XYZ file of C-alpha atoms in Angstrom:
397
model
C 37.826 29.796 -4.281
C 35.616 27.556 -2.168
C 32.250 26.277 -3.373
C 30.401 28.145 -0.693
C 31.960 31.512 -1.725
C 31.228 30.719 -5.386
C 27.535 30.020 -4.349
C 27.276 33.281 -2.515
C 28.577 35.258 -5.451
C 26.145 33.418 -7.689
C 23.252 34.256 -5.424
C 24.133 37.965 -5.396
C 24.471 37.953 -9.141
C 21.047 36.300 -9.534
C 19.167 38.086 -6.745
C 17.802 40.970 -8.816
C 16.347 38.684 -11.542
C 15.136 35.945 -9.294
C 11.407 36.853 -8.727
C 10.913 37.862 -12.462
C 12.539 34.708 -13.853
C 10.785 32.327 -11.433
C 7.390 34.098 -12.148
C 7.884 33.734 -15.899
C 8.949 30.108 -15.624
C 5.867 29.292 -13.532
C 3.518 30.883 -15.966
C 5.168 29.028 -18.947
C 5.098 25.732 -17.078
C 1.403 26.187 -16.174
C 0.523 26.930 -19.772
C 2.445 24.035 -21.069
C 0.948 21.732 -18.469
C -2.575 22.720 -19.574
C -1.859 22.017 -23.231
C -0.190 18.767 -22.366
C -3.135 17.740 -19.993
C -5.744 18.478 -22.673
C -3.676 16.607 -25.233
C -3.597 13.512 -22.954
C -7.355 13.782 -22.384
C -7.838 13.829 -26.124
C -5.350 10.926 -26.564
C -6.975 8.622 -23.947
C -10.587 9.805 -24.486
C -10.897 9.628 -28.267
C -10.080 7.167 -31.053
C -6.574 7.960 -32.419
C -4.810 7.844 -35.749
C -1.079 7.239 -36.082
C -0.469 10.913 -36.758
C -2.433 12.064 -33.666
C -0.513 9.642 -31.456
C 2.776 11.155 -32.689
C 1.546 14.750 -31.996
C 0.342 13.739 -28.468
C 3.711 12.063 -27.672
C 5.726 15.119 -28.992
C 3.594 17.392 -26.834
C 4.192 15.205 -23.798
C 7.967 15.142 -24.404
C 7.988 18.943 -24.829
C 6.086 19.353 -21.471
C 8.493 17.012 -19.671
C 11.472 18.968 -20.933
C 9.901 22.186 -19.678
C 9.406 20.669 -16.153
C 13.067 19.594 -16.121
C 14.179 23.102 -17.156
C 11.886 24.775 -14.618
C 13.144 22.506 -11.799
C 16.723 23.277 -12.658
C 16.083 27.003 -12.801
C 14.384 26.904 -9.304
C 17.407 24.922 -8.010
C 19.905 27.379 -9.425
C 18.021 30.319 -8.063
C 17.469 28.945 -4.616
C 19.891 30.422 -1.930
C 20.037 27.022 -0.178
C 20.260 24.303 -2.861
C 20.712 21.391 -0.469
C 17.596 22.360 1.464
C 15.781 22.711 -1.764
C 16.767 19.214 -2.801
C 15.600 17.821 0.485
C 12.364 19.802 0.548
C 11.408 18.839 -3.072
C 12.942 15.323 -3.142
C 9.841 13.726 -4.601
C 9.714 16.245 -7.320
C 13.459 15.732 -7.891
C 13.011 11.947 -8.317
C 10.316 12.667 -10.918
C 12.712 14.971 -12.831
C 15.468 12.326 -12.652
C 12.993 9.756 -13.925
C 11.948 12.096 -16.813
C 15.620 12.753 -17.611
C 16.525 9.029 -17.714
C 13.426 8.228 -19.779
C 14.212 11.050 -22.287
C 17.880 9.864 -22.666
C 16.769 6.256 -23.000
C 14.184 7.036 -25.695
C 16.505 9.097 -27.732
C 19.290 6.523 -27.566
C 17.287 3.297 -27.796
C 13.807 4.440 -29.031
C 12.286 2.643 -25.821
C 10.675 4.159 -22.754
C 12.133 2.141 -19.911
C 9.157 2.687 -17.568
C 6.564 1.533 -20.001
C 8.701 -1.525 -21.051
C 9.053 -2.463 -17.383
C 5.305 -2.457 -16.958
C 4.941 -4.671 -20.011
C 7.657 -7.159 -18.796
C 5.906 -7.687 -15.471
C 2.482 -8.181 -17.099
C 1.090 -4.720 -16.419
C 0.420 -3.584 -19.980
C -2.721 -1.591 -18.994
C -0.580 0.634 -16.688
C 2.162 1.443 -19.178
C 0.432 4.481 -20.663
C -0.949 5.868 -17.404
C 2.550 6.451 -15.876
C 2.862 9.514 -18.119
C -0.614 10.720 -17.164
C 0.230 10.419 -13.394
C 3.454 12.342 -13.865
C 1.710 15.020 -15.887
C -1.118 15.320 -13.275
C 1.407 15.648 -10.441
C 3.396 18.380 -12.163
C 0.360 20.425 -13.054
C -0.955 20.254 -9.497
C 2.446 21.279 -8.103
C 2.734 24.182 -10.619
C -0.821 25.300 -9.926
C -0.221 25.339 -6.186
C 3.039 27.174 -6.708
C 1.441 29.780 -8.907
C -1.375 30.423 -6.426
C 1.011 30.705 -3.459
C 3.631 32.918 -5.174
C 0.991 35.229 -6.653
C 1.317 35.217 -10.422
C -1.626 37.380 -11.306
C -4.090 34.644 -10.334
C -6.931 36.362 -8.335
C -7.132 35.633 -4.570
C -10.542 34.414 -3.544
C -11.400 34.187 0.115
C -13.940 31.480 0.629
C -15.596 30.006 3.787
C -14.279 26.448 4.254
C -17.881 25.089 3.821
C -18.214 26.930 0.500
C -14.784 25.591 -0.597
C -15.862 22.055 0.337
C -18.998 22.223 -1.652
C -17.338 23.889 -4.749
C -14.535 21.428 -4.743
C -17.044 18.522 -4.901
C -19.026 20.150 -7.653
C -15.958 20.830 -9.718
C -14.722 17.273 -9.261
C -18.194 15.930 -10.117
C -18.409 17.820 -13.382
C -14.894 17.043 -14.411
C -15.600 13.364 -13.789
C -18.852 13.591 -15.808
C -17.025 15.120 -18.731
C -14.306 12.384 -18.672
C -16.832 9.570 -18.386
C -18.687 10.816 -21.438
C -15.563 10.600 -23.679
C -15.918 7.952 -26.440
C -13.036 5.641 -25.038
C -14.369 5.557 -21.478
C -17.152 3.172 -22.143
C -17.948 0.275 -24.511
C -21.254 1.511 -25.897
C -21.381 5.195 -24.867
C -23.151 6.714 -21.848
C -25.928 9.267 -21.406
C -25.261 12.593 -19.549
C -27.678 11.691 -16.745
C -25.991 8.367 -16.232
C -22.473 9.875 -16.411
C -23.238 12.569 -13.834
C -24.926 10.106 -11.549
C -21.886 7.779 -11.731
C -19.547 10.640 -11.171
C -21.497 11.908 -8.251
C -21.881 8.424 -6.674
C -18.092 7.810 -6.986
C -17.126 11.241 -5.720
C -19.607 11.165 -2.769
C -18.618 7.520 -2.148
C -22.359 6.342 -2.002
C -21.917 3.001 -3.781
C -24.834 3.469 -6.148
C -24.295 2.588 -9.865
C -26.817 2.860 -12.775
C -24.398 1.179 -15.088
C -22.438 -1.978 -14.420
C -18.760 -1.323 -13.901
C -17.992 -3.697 -16.763
C -19.714 -1.266 -19.195
C -16.724 1.029 -18.592
C -13.391 0.433 -20.366
C -10.221 0.186 -18.287
C -9.740 3.907 -18.856
C -13.284 4.590 -17.607
C -12.649 2.480 -14.439
C -9.490 4.432 -13.787
C -11.572 7.611 -13.846
C -14.062 6.077 -11.418
C -11.160 4.943 -9.169
C -9.718 8.504 -9.144
C -13.052 10.049 -8.349
C -13.432 7.574 -5.372
C -10.008 8.555 -4.137
C -10.259 12.240 -4.533
C -13.846 12.332 -3.196
C -13.029 10.190 -0.191
C -9.892 12.123 0.508
C -11.872 15.509 0.377
C -14.419 14.174 2.882
C -11.706 12.825 5.273
C -9.475 15.817 4.977
C -12.231 18.322 5.572
C -13.656 16.239 8.462
C -10.205 15.955 10.071
C -9.743 19.726 9.578
C -13.026 20.373 11.461
C -12.059 17.841 14.149
C -8.660 19.632 14.586
C -10.274 23.082 14.690
C -12.787 21.858 17.214
C -10.127 20.101 19.345
C -7.988 23.311 19.701
C -10.933 25.454 20.278
C -10.647 27.807 17.191
C -13.254 28.860 14.655
C -12.845 27.804 11.057
C -12.165 31.378 10.055
C -8.782 31.413 11.812
C -6.304 31.211 8.860
C -3.585 29.954 11.138
C -5.404 26.663 11.554
C -5.863 26.286 7.963
C -2.249 26.936 7.201
C -1.282 24.384 9.747
C -3.708 21.961 8.152
C -2.448 22.200 4.586
C 1.012 23.539 5.602
C 2.089 26.654 3.860
C 5.417 25.424 2.701
C 4.741 22.116 1.051
C 1.562 20.760 -0.526
C 2.249 17.177 0.272
C 4.499 17.660 3.216
C 4.306 15.105 5.964
C 4.551 17.952 8.457
C 1.008 19.190 7.678
C -2.154 17.432 8.480
C -3.243 17.213 4.876
C 0.131 15.669 4.007
C -0.147 13.122 6.726
C -3.682 12.175 5.579
C -2.595 11.745 1.962
C 0.389 9.561 2.915
C -1.323 7.474 5.498
C -4.330 6.836 3.172
C -2.135 5.808 0.254
C 0.055 3.456 2.510
C -3.070 1.846 3.993
C -4.691 1.387 0.537
C -1.474 -0.034 -0.973
C -1.100 -2.419 1.938
C -4.711 -3.466 1.551
C -4.267 -3.934 -2.233
C -1.250 -6.183 -1.545
C -3.236 -8.336 0.881
C -6.152 -8.553 -1.626
C -3.775 -9.412 -4.544
C -2.393 -12.479 -2.736
C -5.859 -13.479 -1.398
C -7.608 -13.915 -4.803
C -8.847 -17.415 -5.487
C -7.810 -19.283 -8.746
C -11.505 -19.241 -10.101
C -11.642 -15.496 -10.284
C -11.696 -14.715 -14.009
C -8.787 -12.247 -14.436
C -7.576 -11.616 -18.004
C -4.013 -11.095 -17.058
C -1.727 -9.871 -14.259
C -2.517 -6.227 -14.900
C -6.221 -6.887 -14.485
C -5.511 -8.676 -11.210
C -3.403 -5.831 -9.845
C -5.829 -3.128 -10.938
C -8.836 -5.026 -9.326
C -6.829 -5.337 -6.080
C -6.076 -1.632 -6.097
C -9.689 -0.667 -7.033
C -11.213 -2.840 -4.251
C -8.742 -1.530 -1.667
C -9.439 2.135 -2.526
C -13.119 1.532 -2.771
C -13.157 -0.274 0.653
C -11.125 2.174 2.612
C -13.193 5.114 1.219
C -16.449 3.217 1.879
C -17.395 3.603 -1.741
C -19.024 0.271 -2.183
C -18.163 0.084 -5.929
C -16.616 -3.145 -7.398
C -15.097 -4.013 -10.710
C -17.436 -7.025 -10.707
C -21.035 -6.462 -11.740
C -22.469 -8.183 -8.661
C -19.750 -7.070 -6.275
C -18.734 -9.592 -3.587
C -21.962 -11.583 -4.299
C -20.453 -13.090 -7.453
C -20.543 -16.928 -7.242
C -16.740 -17.089 -7.286
C -16.522 -14.535 -4.452
C -19.379 -15.650 -2.127
C -17.242 -18.035 -0.164
C -13.996 -15.972 -0.410
C -13.941 -15.074 3.328
C -10.273 -13.978 3.298
C -11.224 -11.256 0.883
C -14.316 -10.290 2.910
C -12.150 -9.886 6.032
C -9.613 -7.738 4.295
C -12.299 -5.573 2.768
C -14.084 -5.394 6.136
C -10.888 -4.306 7.919
C -10.225 -1.535 5.332
C -13.864 -0.268 5.666
C -13.345 -0.279 9.467
C -10.197 1.728 9.309
C -11.632 4.188 6.847
C -14.683 4.840 9.039
C -12.552 5.056 12.215
C -11.045 8.426 11.078
C -7.510 9.709 10.811
C -7.114 11.389 14.217
C -7.614 8.042 15.995
C -5.392 6.220 13.384
C -2.585 8.771 13.914
C -2.993 8.398 17.623
C -3.233 4.537 17.693
C -0.734 3.543 14.987
C 1.541 6.548 14.623
C 5.181 5.649 15.304
C 5.874 8.664 17.498
C 2.761 7.913 19.551
C 3.722 4.305 19.881
C 7.250 5.103 21.032
C 5.950 7.659 23.376
C 3.590 5.036 25.024
C 6.463 2.578 25.183
C 8.700 5.045 26.987
C 5.956 6.204 29.393
C 3.805 3.219 30.290
C 1.199 5.329 32.003
C 0.338 7.198 28.651
C -2.544 5.782 26.727
C -4.480 6.759 23.503
C -6.500 9.921 23.841
C -10.044 9.916 25.072
C -11.394 10.790 21.622
C -9.574 7.805 20.144
C -10.922 5.539 22.792
C -14.474 6.714 22.067
C -14.073 6.240 18.266
C -12.498 2.810 18.716
C -14.890 1.404 21.389
C -18.005 2.644 19.719
C -16.947 1.284 16.382
C -16.430 -2.113 17.859
C -19.699 -1.882 19.654
C -21.573 -0.889 16.505
C -20.012 -3.771 14.643
C -20.896 -6.262 17.316
C -24.427 -5.081 17.637
C -24.922 -4.916 13.986
């Protein structure tokens, strides 16, 4: 019997139970994710005892096992497994990573990813790898649950209302996280926490507390607020630009589906997926340039501190947040004459302000190849306007 025939018979045998089993696994995974996420918030936000650390680690292990099982069930129940693997390759890589980590820990008592971070001098990042994986899976499961309809009510909101509510939700979550005991050295008042969270989310660059008042964990929260807040503004602005360009009102759900792409939350085929990928690539490239540009007199405690500061400034610059890990920003005495850093930050600010439609048009590989094949083709009129006026404003300013 061929593999294809075996697969078809298996599909027929599983067909009747598919929807029910997948719905149950989504609900279980979502519930487990919430428990694990709250346990991680407690772990990173409050002082810990040896016993509480063990409990948090066990919950984390259990949640990762649930993700592996859920992914395996989805793969078995999918009628086209190879297409499933291609479509969910990033999630698949996460599952493979979790599997290898689990086997490694039970055989050797060591988590390979965390030990790798420690070996290359990034001790601060070793614990946050688990937090990133946990956050990724809960987002993917939440999106899947909403799309597949698992009893979660469907709310139809005007895009403007969705935009405002998403910012309010992000601000209040950020406020709560910043008020946790382990996020600051000496504690923070509610009014200062909500101001800091609002400033970071809305990328205004205003701070009532020096960034050094926050611990590394608190600075990570501020960094994530800048990234998510800046992404929200950019994504929504690009969506409005797209809707305006094709002459449709924002009520047309087809445009929204094209923007976020109904098949994959982070698919490169959708506008939102492209924005996320391009923004991350530009920020990582900027962080790399900043890392190798730091002068020797900059007082970094270790390699991890240097890497984090590079990433923080790259994200802050590209999203025009104006927040620095240094109390006096780029006016610190050891940075005042650091012109290479100033230029890199300036370029990141310029690219962030230019907008993604011009960036896609100017730097997109498909557009570049198209212009090389057809010499008469140029960047669009809208890109020219954005580019020329940006240069004019910089020159005049």
